[in-house]
Amino acid sequence: MSGLNSRQLDAVQYTAGPLLVLAGAGSGKTRVITQKIAHLIGHAGIPARHIRALTFTNKAAREMRERVSQSVKGLNARGLNISTFHRLGLDILHRHPERAGLRTGFSLFDAQDAQTLIKEHLRGVPAAENLSLPAAQQRISGWKNDFIFPDQALSRAEDAFEARLATLYADYERSLSAYNAVDFDDLILRPAQLFRTQPDLLEAWQGRIRYLLVDEYQDTNGAQYELVRHLAGVRGAFTVVGDDDQSIYAWRGARPENLARLKDDYPTLQVIMLEQNYRSSASILGLANVLIARNPHVFEKRLWSELGAGERPRVLCCKDETHEAERVAAEILNLKFAAKIPLSDIAILYRGNHQAATFEQALSAHKLPYVISGGTSFFARAEIKDVMAYLRLLANPEDDVAFLRIVNTPRREIGSTTLQQLADYARERGTGLLATCIALETALMQPEHFSNRQRERLTTFARLMTDHTTQATTDPVAAMTALIDTIEYRQWLRDNASSKQIADWRFDNVTSLMNWLEQLRRGEYHGQTLANMVAHLMLRDALDRQDDADGGDGVHLMTLHAAKGLEFSHVFLVGMEEDLLPHRVSIDEDSIEEERRLAYVGITRARRSLTFTFTRRRKRYGKWVSSEPSRFLRELPREQLAWDDDRIDTPEQRKARVLAHLGNLREILSNGR
């Protein structure tokens, strides 16, 4: 423990009662947890098998186990258990299925299984078209996270719509019971309910878990709070570590107020604050402190650092998102060639995944490898897969995989039986699925092959594709845009999204793909076929996924949510604009405090340099819209920032930038030999 500061040491050694460690960003909280486990085993005399550490993700649990294995060397750590909340819940249910109303061998439904089950129940609900499937699933999940059961949800319903959702919740639960199944949320809800209603079972588990440690406590939901409270009991033998300033998951049920609830439930609660930051320069921390001070706090803290002032954070004003991406790419080129910074030390952080596409294009154009981390790769998004499948089928009518993806997207009531019959007939003819559909209009078919309704639906789809094929050979963007309009894809996205905003984000991704295709057509693929352009994009996707799997030296692109818990030497926090950060939904719902915490998380990811960017205008839904800088930028002291208008490069800096670009050109030329 020689490397611990005084407050870290206090947190490790305190075992007299319940303890809350308020650990600011970069303050060494993981080290405190791992050292405390060693202290509990080696000095407090608690057998390792009676200690349980909980976190939220498999990755976090795996990393904690690796760190703990170093801390407990020489100690008897047999039986020590470090897991996620959901793993603990599954353990409890596996040990006592009958207590939870289950039978041995019960099934665990994933999100897709659960959605399918909800979808079946929606078929019988009056005016079901007014109920979005993802929104209904999210509402049921929210009730479970808040420890609310179907009868309670129904009694609290404020209108007929809410009552209909509560009834759907009850029907869904009955089906889960009939299938002897639980969903992901049940892994927390059901054990917490067991401990509330069956004291003998609770006593047994309190004997099994004599000391509890919880990481990222600010991310707990209502059901997780109940589970911890029951296991800790009146003794309060626990240490929870968290930071209310980094609570950014309210949208998935997290309740930062759980930190404050501890003071009410445990009057003897000891609070220790970790405020020394070991990650960032003083200039970066100064901005973080000023920003987050505008949020109300139950526990006041202020981060500080001994790492020196460091570079003054910069603000780049850009004309539009393309200019923004180009400027960031130019800065990264300078870091790579002039400062010799490994690309893996650089991150581009943004509010929403839809912002990534322009940065992917700019980095690709400059031959800068990148990795989409903690988010969905541009080409892996469902809407991009849909549009790419249409493009593939336009380019190659024999592409049966693409055909099967889009023949029912949007829904055309072409069922699995029809598709199986079509596949069988196509095999007999030796033709592709689309060609077989085209033939159905002229071929003399026996009634036992297809009904008139089946034939009509298949041939309608075939005509849709053939009507746009000719134009696709000369102007693929115009053809695909017309096709998207014809199938009313944007409306279909809205019908299947949990909110209009999410649907619009997804359609923005489609627009970005069309812009990318147009750039290829006008640039390096001018005069080439649609098939060649599609092949280029498919290869780009395959290489991106390979780079992601192999790791390596690449710029990290990720959302602010995905960046939590990570750190980078150089951070570009892009899209600092009203309606992006803070997001429009948060402005409308008056949840600015969480958006401010999200910006705080972004700032505190940076170790050495931090650069903000914003644009004067941004394309939304195909139209240019004026942008204004984020209120969070305006909340930062201007004198502590280097705005691009204030920057005047010295001759040495200009020379370095020129050399960086020349170095990049030399590398590109040498790689092309």
XYZ file of C-alpha atoms in Angstrom:
673
model
C 0.000 0.000 0.000
C 3.050 2.251 -0.074
C 1.879 3.922 -3.276
C -1.497 5.025 -1.892
C -2.189 8.611 -0.897
C -3.644 9.324 2.543
C -7.298 9.273 1.485
C -6.874 6.125 -0.584
C -5.233 4.494 2.423
C -8.133 5.544 4.671
C -10.604 4.018 2.220
C -8.677 0.752 2.092
C -8.308 0.376 5.856
C -11.780 1.475 6.993
C -13.902 -1.581 7.880
C -15.823 -0.347 10.932
C -19.065 0.239 9.045
C -20.661 1.264 5.751
C -18.343 3.266 3.488
C -18.964 5.442 0.441
C -15.860 6.338 -1.544
C -16.592 9.308 -3.801
C -13.892 8.797 -6.401
C -13.396 11.570 -8.930
C -12.266 10.850 -12.479
C -8.715 9.494 -12.628
C -8.383 9.285 -8.847
C -7.357 5.625 -8.661
C -10.616 4.029 -7.544
C -9.864 0.616 -9.053
C -6.627 0.470 -7.088
C -8.540 1.253 -3.908
C -10.974 -1.625 -4.532
C -8.265 -4.147 -5.345
C -6.092 -3.128 -2.389
C -9.112 -3.242 -0.098
C -9.874 -6.815 -1.081
C -6.295 -7.737 -0.173
C -6.668 -5.838 3.131
C -9.935 -7.624 3.964
C -8.295 -11.006 3.411
C -4.865 -10.299 4.891
C -5.670 -7.948 7.799
C -9.400 -7.951 8.552
C -9.512 -11.750 8.670
C -12.442 -12.175 6.291
C -12.121 -15.380 4.241
C -11.970 -14.682 0.518
C -15.019 -16.887 -0.135
C -17.132 -14.492 1.941
C -16.146 -11.403 -0.079
C -18.125 -10.369 -3.166
C -17.172 -7.539 -5.533
C -19.742 -6.344 -8.041
C -19.466 -4.273 -11.187
C -21.526 -3.739 -14.341
C -19.793 -5.321 -17.321
C -17.934 -8.538 -18.014
C -14.954 -6.504 -19.192
C -14.829 -4.507 -15.949
C -15.138 -7.675 -13.869
C -12.379 -9.364 -15.873
C -10.033 -6.388 -15.464
C -10.761 -6.207 -11.738
C -9.986 -9.912 -11.321
C -6.652 -9.407 -13.092
C -5.761 -6.477 -10.839
C -6.839 -8.306 -7.682
C -4.759 -11.360 -8.584
C -1.669 -9.135 -8.299
C -2.780 -7.579 -5.003
C -3.532 -10.852 -3.177
C -0.337 -12.728 -4.064
C 0.743 -14.767 -1.057
C -2.757 -14.689 0.463
C -5.399 -17.407 0.493
C -7.773 -16.010 -2.117
C -9.630 -19.261 -2.776
C -13.345 -18.673 -3.330
C -13.050 -14.918 -3.968
C -15.870 -13.895 -6.287
C -15.792 -10.851 -8.572
C -18.696 -10.612 -10.982
C -21.376 -8.463 -12.538
C -24.676 -7.782 -10.786
C -26.430 -10.004 -13.305
C -24.043 -12.911 -12.726
C -24.810 -12.722 -8.987
C -28.542 -12.656 -9.729
C -28.257 -15.697 -11.967
C -26.315 -17.537 -9.260
C -29.097 -16.840 -6.765
C -31.842 -18.003 -9.122
C -29.920 -21.129 -10.125
C -29.565 -22.082 -6.462
C -33.216 -21.403 -5.588
C -35.376 -21.643 -8.724
C -38.443 -22.974 -6.911
C -38.324 -20.066 -4.444
C -38.619 -17.694 -7.403
C -41.510 -19.599 -8.968
C -39.284 -21.240 -11.565
C -38.479 -24.815 -12.475
C -34.986 -26.230 -12.741
C -33.497 -25.566 -16.146
C -35.275 -22.250 -16.706
C -34.340 -20.229 -19.793
C -32.794 -16.782 -19.958
C -34.311 -14.580 -22.674
C -32.044 -12.053 -24.334
C -33.303 -8.699 -25.619
C -34.294 -10.113 -29.006
C -36.190 -13.014 -27.425
C -38.008 -10.587 -25.157
C -38.875 -8.308 -28.046
C -40.302 -11.223 -30.024
C -42.497 -12.168 -27.068
C -43.752 -8.599 -26.631
C -44.426 -8.421 -30.357
C -46.688 -11.481 -30.134
C -48.736 -9.823 -27.386
C -48.993 -6.567 -29.318
C -50.856 -8.390 -32.087
C -53.916 -8.632 -29.847
C -53.768 -5.141 -28.379
C -56.351 -2.613 -29.654
C -54.736 0.233 -31.605
C -51.403 -1.621 -31.411
C -50.073 0.529 -34.242
C -49.796 3.356 -31.704
C -47.436 1.271 -29.560
C -43.812 1.176 -30.696
C -42.265 -2.229 -29.993
C -38.875 -0.860 -28.791
C -40.634 1.769 -26.678
C -42.884 -0.864 -25.074
C -39.864 -3.042 -24.319
C -38.003 -0.081 -22.850
C -40.991 0.819 -20.661
C -41.273 -2.706 -19.261
C -37.535 -2.751 -18.613
C -37.818 0.613 -16.861
C -40.516 -0.697 -14.526
C -38.386 -3.690 -13.621
C -35.317 -1.512 -13.040
C -37.365 0.658 -10.683
C -38.556 -2.420 -8.767
C -42.140 -1.991 -9.949
C -44.338 -5.040 -10.608
C -47.255 -5.275 -13.106
C -50.019 -4.703 -10.533
C -48.172 -1.634 -9.221
C -47.641 -0.327 -12.745
C -51.360 -0.688 -13.458
C -52.435 1.009 -10.224
C -50.110 3.952 -10.933
C -51.198 4.407 -14.564
C -52.221 8.008 -15.203
C -54.059 7.451 -18.477
C -55.438 4.744 -20.755
C -52.197 4.513 -22.740
C -50.142 3.854 -19.609
C -52.733 1.330 -18.437
C -52.474 -0.480 -21.775
C -48.693 -0.708 -21.368
C -49.091 -2.014 -17.812
C -51.513 -4.674 -19.065
C -48.974 -5.614 -21.731
C -46.368 -5.901 -18.952
C -48.645 -8.319 -17.040
C -49.275 -10.424 -20.162
C -45.551 -10.517 -20.888
C -44.797 -11.726 -17.361
C -47.418 -14.483 -17.617
C -45.838 -15.691 -20.845
C -42.370 -15.710 -19.284
C -43.771 -17.839 -16.482
C -45.438 -20.217 -18.953
C -42.138 -20.607 -20.820
C -40.221 -21.098 -17.528
C -38.045 -18.161 -18.503
C -36.622 -14.927 -17.137
C -35.308 -11.896 -18.955
C -32.169 -9.892 -18.271
C -33.889 -7.473 -15.880
C -35.317 -10.378 -13.855
C -31.802 -11.350 -12.824
C -31.859 -8.343 -10.487
C -35.572 -7.943 -9.803
C -36.353 -11.518 -8.756
C -33.466 -11.995 -6.279
C -34.256 -8.617 -4.689
C -37.895 -9.693 -4.375
C -36.835 -13.035 -2.878
C -34.775 -11.307 -0.209
C -37.636 -8.927 0.573
C -40.188 -11.718 1.098
C -38.145 -14.713 2.339
C -36.052 -13.784 5.384
C -34.536 -17.250 5.830
C -33.094 -17.093 2.317
C -31.776 -13.589 2.931
C -30.107 -14.698 6.165
C -28.366 -17.541 4.336
C -26.986 -15.214 1.672
C -25.916 -12.612 4.219
C -23.914 -15.397 5.861
C -22.403 -16.301 2.520
C -21.515 -12.677 1.605
C -20.020 -11.037 4.706
C -18.438 -8.104 2.901
C -19.678 -6.469 -0.283
C -17.834 -4.105 -2.620
C -19.613 -2.296 -5.459
C -17.889 -0.358 -8.233
C -19.541 2.448 -10.265
C -22.278 2.732 -7.654
C -23.769 5.823 -9.306
C -24.909 3.546 -12.146
C -27.151 1.352 -9.972
C -30.889 1.314 -10.650
C -33.698 0.892 -8.127
C -33.653 -2.917 -8.191
C -29.867 -3.048 -7.799
C -30.083 -0.678 -4.839
C -32.607 -3.008 -3.189
C -30.397 -6.033 -3.830
C -27.358 -4.342 -2.255
C -29.379 -3.029 0.684
C -30.740 -6.487 1.499
C -27.381 -8.228 1.211
C -25.582 -5.590 3.297
C -28.253 -5.774 5.994
C -28.187 -3.720 9.161
C -24.462 -4.381 9.616
C -23.688 -2.356 6.508
C -20.518 -4.343 5.823
C -19.863 -2.770 2.467
C -17.760 -0.342 0.473
C -19.357 1.301 -2.534
C -17.297 3.400 -4.924
C -18.830 5.948 -7.259
C -18.902 9.454 -8.642
C -22.166 11.353 -9.006
C -20.467 13.601 -11.580
C -20.039 10.598 -13.895
C -23.611 9.345 -13.734
C -24.575 9.262 -17.420
C -26.899 6.263 -17.724
C -30.293 7.545 -16.577
C -31.694 6.462 -19.963
C -31.116 2.836 -18.982
C -32.348 3.120 -15.410
C -29.364 4.404 -13.405
C -30.285 6.485 -10.369
C -27.442 8.742 -9.112
C -29.669 9.625 -6.164
C -28.841 6.162 -4.827
C -25.654 7.753 -3.482
C -27.727 10.160 -1.387
C -30.116 7.387 -0.279
C -27.217 5.683 1.473
C -27.070 8.532 4.001
C -30.713 7.938 4.917
C -30.523 4.134 5.097
C -27.154 4.066 6.896
C -26.817 6.976 9.356
C -23.287 5.842 10.295
C -22.133 5.995 6.692
C -18.528 7.127 6.358
C -17.742 9.219 3.258
C -14.201 9.483 1.889
C -13.476 11.644 -1.150
C -10.717 10.926 -3.638
C -9.968 14.247 -5.322
C -6.358 13.898 -6.457
C -6.347 13.148 -10.169
C -3.465 11.112 -11.593
C -4.519 11.428 -15.233
C -5.004 14.962 -16.508
C -3.125 18.240 -16.531
C -4.264 21.081 -14.287
C -5.623 23.107 -17.219
C -7.918 20.234 -18.240
C -9.079 19.623 -14.671
C -9.739 23.345 -14.220
C -12.267 23.257 -17.049
C -13.870 20.080 -15.698
C -14.286 21.608 -12.239
C -15.836 24.823 -13.578
C -18.283 22.934 -15.767
C -19.518 20.396 -13.243
C -19.813 23.000 -10.478
C -23.001 24.188 -12.206
C -24.740 20.926 -11.275
C -26.233 20.552 -7.786
C -24.284 18.219 -5.493
C -25.040 16.265 -2.338
C -21.295 15.794 -1.870
C -19.015 18.628 -2.967
C -15.578 17.766 -4.357
C -12.956 19.392 -6.551
C -10.340 17.537 -8.557
C -6.703 18.608 -8.440
C -3.474 17.378 -9.995
C 0.284 17.549 -9.462
C 0.997 16.935 -13.159
C 1.499 20.607 -14.036
C -0.558 23.087 -16.054
C -0.072 21.452 -19.437
C -1.356 22.753 -22.769
C -4.272 25.148 -22.833
C -7.331 23.296 -24.258
C -8.305 24.495 -27.739
C -11.574 25.288 -29.497
C -11.839 24.880 -33.285
C -14.665 26.618 -35.115
C -15.543 24.821 -38.366
C -17.764 25.647 -41.338
C -19.640 22.342 -41.397
C -19.218 18.680 -40.424
C -16.980 17.920 -43.419
C -14.688 20.812 -42.536
C -14.783 19.667 -38.896
C -13.640 16.162 -39.837
C -10.910 17.536 -42.115
C -9.556 19.826 -39.402
C -9.475 17.012 -36.869
C -7.748 14.732 -39.388
C -5.154 17.463 -40.061
C -4.506 17.841 -36.332
C -4.070 14.072 -36.014
C -1.627 14.083 -38.944
C 0.372 16.720 -37.100
C 0.359 14.676 -33.891
C 1.470 11.570 -35.777
C 4.243 12.989 -37.933
C 5.453 16.085 -36.069
C 4.982 14.933 -32.472
C 5.424 11.178 -33.182
C 2.297 10.348 -31.175
C 0.973 6.778 -31.606
C -2.509 6.867 -33.105
C -3.763 4.609 -30.315
C -3.160 7.523 -27.900
C -5.709 9.675 -29.763
C -9.506 9.620 -29.433
C -12.379 11.366 -31.202
C -15.398 11.497 -28.892
C -18.922 12.401 -29.994
C -22.462 12.449 -28.597
C -24.092 10.092 -31.107
C -22.923 7.286 -33.375
C -24.345 9.076 -36.427
C -21.529 11.653 -36.125
C -18.845 9.047 -36.841
C -19.317 8.692 -40.606
C -17.654 11.972 -41.649
C -14.661 11.252 -39.421
C -14.375 7.746 -40.843
C -14.306 9.266 -44.347
C -11.721 11.927 -43.459
C -9.413 9.492 -41.673
C -9.714 6.997 -44.545
C -8.865 9.701 -47.090
C -5.626 10.451 -45.198
C -4.784 6.746 -44.760
C -5.125 7.062 -40.980
C -6.270 3.760 -39.461
C -9.026 3.946 -36.878
C -11.034 1.701 -34.582
C -14.708 2.087 -33.713
C -14.584 1.348 -29.985
C -17.450 0.646 -27.667
C -20.032 1.497 -30.270
C -21.499 0.220 -33.483
C -19.362 0.439 -36.599
C -20.966 2.548 -39.307
C -21.482 -0.442 -41.586
C -22.802 -2.627 -38.758
C -25.842 -0.415 -38.160
C -29.140 -1.962 -39.180
C -30.178 0.906 -41.444
C -26.819 0.862 -43.240
C -27.049 -2.913 -43.691
C -30.514 -2.421 -45.186
C -29.432 0.222 -47.690
C -26.245 -1.668 -48.545
C -28.366 -4.758 -49.246
C -30.514 -2.757 -51.682
C -27.356 -1.409 -53.329
C -25.866 -4.896 -53.568
C -29.010 -6.251 -55.191
C -29.136 -3.357 -57.651
C -25.493 -4.024 -58.520
C -25.805 -7.817 -58.577
C -29.297 -9.322 -58.989
C -27.831 -12.752 -58.115
C -26.987 -11.671 -54.541
C -29.473 -13.897 -52.674
C -28.159 -12.898 -49.214
C -28.993 -9.259 -49.935
C -32.380 -10.328 -51.339
C -33.324 -12.179 -48.155
C -32.364 -9.216 -45.955
C -34.565 -6.689 -47.732
C -37.419 -8.648 -49.290
C -39.410 -7.928 -46.125
C -37.784 -4.609 -45.175
C -40.013 -2.650 -44.971
C -42.592 -5.321 -44.218
C -44.300 -6.715 -47.358
C -46.055 -9.691 -45.729
C -43.836 -12.193 -47.527
C -43.634 -14.993 -44.984
C -41.056 -17.692 -44.334
C -43.224 -20.323 -46.065
C -43.355 -18.237 -49.239
C -39.605 -17.674 -49.154
C -38.952 -21.382 -48.664
C -41.152 -22.198 -51.668
C -39.363 -19.517 -53.671
C -35.946 -20.919 -52.712
C -37.008 -24.452 -53.717
C -38.330 -23.265 -57.088
C -35.192 -21.154 -57.696
C -33.025 -24.225 -57.100
C -35.114 -26.193 -59.609
C -34.680 -23.447 -62.223
C -31.029 -22.778 -61.378
C -31.670 -19.041 -61.024
C -31.301 -16.461 -58.276
C -34.199 -15.451 -56.048
C -34.784 -12.081 -57.738
C -34.657 -13.618 -61.222
C -37.160 -16.226 -60.079
C -39.513 -13.513 -58.842
C -39.268 -11.767 -62.199
C -40.112 -15.042 -63.943
C -43.249 -15.457 -61.851
C -44.948 -12.701 -63.861
C -44.737 -14.713 -67.072
C -44.300 -18.355 -66.080
C -47.279 -20.694 -66.056
C -47.288 -21.898 -62.474
C -49.245 -24.750 -60.954
C -51.559 -23.628 -58.120
C -49.728 -25.824 -55.616
C -46.543 -23.784 -56.057
C -47.788 -20.288 -55.197
C -51.092 -18.665 -54.460
C -52.090 -15.556 -56.379
C -51.390 -13.449 -53.283
C -47.888 -14.898 -52.895
C -47.119 -14.345 -56.566
C -48.387 -10.765 -56.479
C -46.235 -9.818 -53.491
C -43.081 -11.381 -54.919
C -43.522 -9.871 -58.360
C -44.270 -6.443 -56.872
C -40.924 -6.553 -55.095
C -39.191 -7.695 -58.287
C -40.689 -4.756 -60.238
C -39.524 -2.383 -57.505
C -35.934 -3.504 -58.043
C -35.983 -3.676 -61.837
C -37.584 -0.214 -62.070
C -34.491 1.285 -60.410
C -31.776 -0.935 -61.882
C -31.213 1.009 -65.115
C -30.803 4.364 -63.382
C -28.476 2.751 -60.815
C -25.915 2.033 -63.532
C -25.548 5.735 -64.384
C -26.481 7.564 -61.166
C -26.585 5.168 -58.195
C -27.197 7.890 -55.621
C -30.250 9.244 -57.463
C -31.546 5.696 -58.022
C -31.102 4.720 -54.392
C -32.612 7.985 -53.156
C -35.670 7.379 -55.354
C -35.892 3.795 -54.132
C -35.729 4.886 -50.486
C -38.565 7.327 -51.159
C -40.626 4.706 -52.980
C -40.442 2.162 -50.134
C -41.055 4.961 -47.575
C -38.026 3.797 -45.630
C -37.864 6.910 -43.472
C -41.442 6.377 -42.320
C -40.658 2.719 -41.659
C -37.760 3.777 -39.416
C -40.115 6.042 -37.484
C -42.677 3.254 -37.118
C -40.047 0.917 -35.664
C -38.038 3.283 -33.464
C -38.688 4.133 -29.830
C -38.796 7.846 -30.682
C -38.847 10.207 -33.661
C -35.390 11.459 -32.684
C -33.857 7.987 -32.885
C -35.522 7.381 -36.256
C -34.144 10.670 -37.553
C -30.619 9.789 -36.320
C -30.849 6.496 -38.208
C -31.989 8.255 -41.385
C -29.059 10.654 -41.001
C -26.803 7.593 -41.210
C -28.474 6.655 -44.500
C -27.855 10.182 -45.788
C -24.193 9.893 -44.787
C -23.875 6.655 -46.758
C -25.393 8.320 -49.813
C -22.953 11.226 -49.463
C -20.068 8.765 -49.235
C -21.256 6.954 -52.372
C -21.544 10.256 -54.229
C -17.974 11.172 -53.244
C -16.757 7.853 -54.647
C -18.698 8.388 -57.891
C -17.265 11.869 -58.381
C -13.781 10.953 -57.156
C -11.634 7.858 -57.428
C -14.477 5.698 -58.827
C -15.591 8.164 -61.495
C -16.853 6.236 -64.529
C -16.768 2.869 -62.776
C -19.700 0.553 -62.118
C -21.973 0.503 -59.111
C -20.703 -3.026 -58.411
C -17.148 -1.683 -58.044
C -18.258 1.054 -55.644
C -20.285 -1.382 -53.557
C -17.311 -3.768 -53.464
C -15.125 -0.907 -52.220
C -17.539 -0.144 -49.376
C -17.877 -3.835 -48.478
C -14.093 -4.202 -48.341
C -13.889 -1.063 -46.212
C -16.325 -2.686 -43.790
C -14.373 -5.959 -43.666
C -11.065 -4.185 -43.020
C -12.601 -2.002 -40.325
C -13.926 -5.077 -38.534
C -10.561 -6.804 -38.844
C -8.766 -3.744 -37.458
C -11.236 -3.654 -34.589
C -10.586 -7.304 -33.820
C -6.805 -7.049 -34.152
C -6.445 -3.777 -32.269
C -3.228 -2.070 -33.353
C -2.287 1.529 -33.861
C -5.508 3.288 -34.780
C -7.390 6.426 -33.781
C -10.218 5.585 -31.387
C -13.701 6.731 -32.447
C -16.390 6.342 -29.815
C -19.393 7.891 -28.147
C -19.008 9.750 -24.880
C -20.985 7.002 -23.160
C -18.558 4.362 -24.439
C -15.531 6.444 -23.384
C -16.384 6.318 -19.681
C -13.626 4.562 -17.764
C -11.042 5.113 -20.523
C -8.272 7.667 -20.973
C -6.208 8.987 -23.875
C -3.253 11.330 -24.226
C -5.036 13.465 -26.820
C -8.808 13.902 -27.030
C -10.966 15.642 -29.644
C -14.406 16.363 -28.205
C -16.367 17.092 -31.390
C -19.814 18.485 -32.137
C -19.926 20.862 -29.163
C -23.200 22.406 -30.311
C -26.679 22.987 -29.008
C -28.977 20.077 -29.999
C -25.972 17.726 -30.087
C -24.342 18.282 -26.683
C -26.617 18.987 -24.920
C -28.860 16.848 -27.058
C -32.213 18.182 -28.253
C -34.118 15.459 -26.385
C -32.396 16.447 -23.126
C -33.195 20.123 -23.743
C -36.852 19.294 -24.374
C -37.043 17.027 -21.318
C -35.083 19.458 -19.109
C -32.389 16.887 -18.298
C -29.429 19.171 -18.944
C -27.602 18.060 -15.785
C -26.905 14.591 -17.180
C -25.705 16.094 -20.470
C -23.337 18.315 -18.484
C -22.043 15.210 -16.716
C -21.532 13.622 -20.126
C -19.429 16.593 -21.258
C -17.510 16.348 -17.964
C -16.770 12.684 -18.681
C -15.457 13.657 -22.119
C -13.172 16.368 -20.729
C -11.723 14.104 -18.038
C -10.746 11.406 -20.566
C -7.850 13.631 -21.725
C -4.372 13.358 -20.248
C -2.201 15.818 -22.188
C -4.295 17.760 -24.706
C -7.981 18.479 -25.246
C -9.549 20.009 -28.351
C -13.209 21.004 -28.707
C -14.842 21.480 -32.108
C -18.136 22.961 -33.269
C -19.628 23.875 -36.644
C -21.427 26.919 -37.986
C -23.916 24.753 -39.830
C -24.759 21.060 -39.987
C -26.835 18.996 -42.381
C -29.911 17.561 -40.692
C -32.356 15.361 -42.570
C -30.826 16.480 -45.866
C -31.049 20.240 -45.167
C -28.479 22.711 -43.899
C -29.302 24.057 -40.446
C -27.396 26.775 -38.604
C -25.567 25.635 -35.477
C -24.613 27.475 -32.351
C -21.887 26.584 -29.864
C -22.901 24.414 -26.940
C -23.892 26.187 -23.749
C -21.215 24.038 -22.095
C -18.539 25.865 -24.095
C -20.019 29.171 -23.006
C -19.900 27.996 -19.387
C -16.122 27.569 -19.583
C -13.845 30.573 -18.879
C -12.787 31.941 -22.265
C -9.367 32.914 -20.931
C -8.668 29.268 -20.091
C -9.268 28.199 -23.699
C -7.271 28.784 -26.891
C -9.949 29.610 -29.466
C -8.821 29.099 -33.056
C -9.294 32.816 -33.735
C -6.697 33.501 -31.045
C -4.101 31.057 -32.372
C -1.252 32.439 -34.468
C 1.169 29.718 -35.493
C 4.850 30.460 -35.087
C 7.114 29.801 -38.096
C 8.315 26.649 -36.339
C 4.741 25.408 -35.901
C 3.864 26.125 -39.536
C 7.019 24.284 -40.621
C 6.080 21.324 -38.433
C 2.638 21.134 -40.049
C 4.133 21.214 -43.548
C 6.635 18.510 -42.624
C 3.837 16.429 -41.159
C 1.899 16.522 -44.411
C 5.025 15.774 -46.430
C 5.775 12.849 -44.169
C 2.264 11.552 -44.679
C 2.631 11.845 -48.457
C 5.935 9.966 -48.390
C 4.378 7.183 -46.312
C 1.391 6.908 -48.656
C 3.684 6.737 -51.700
C 5.942 4.134 -50.124
C 2.960 1.990 -49.140
C 1.627 2.177 -52.673
C 4.783 0.698 -54.235
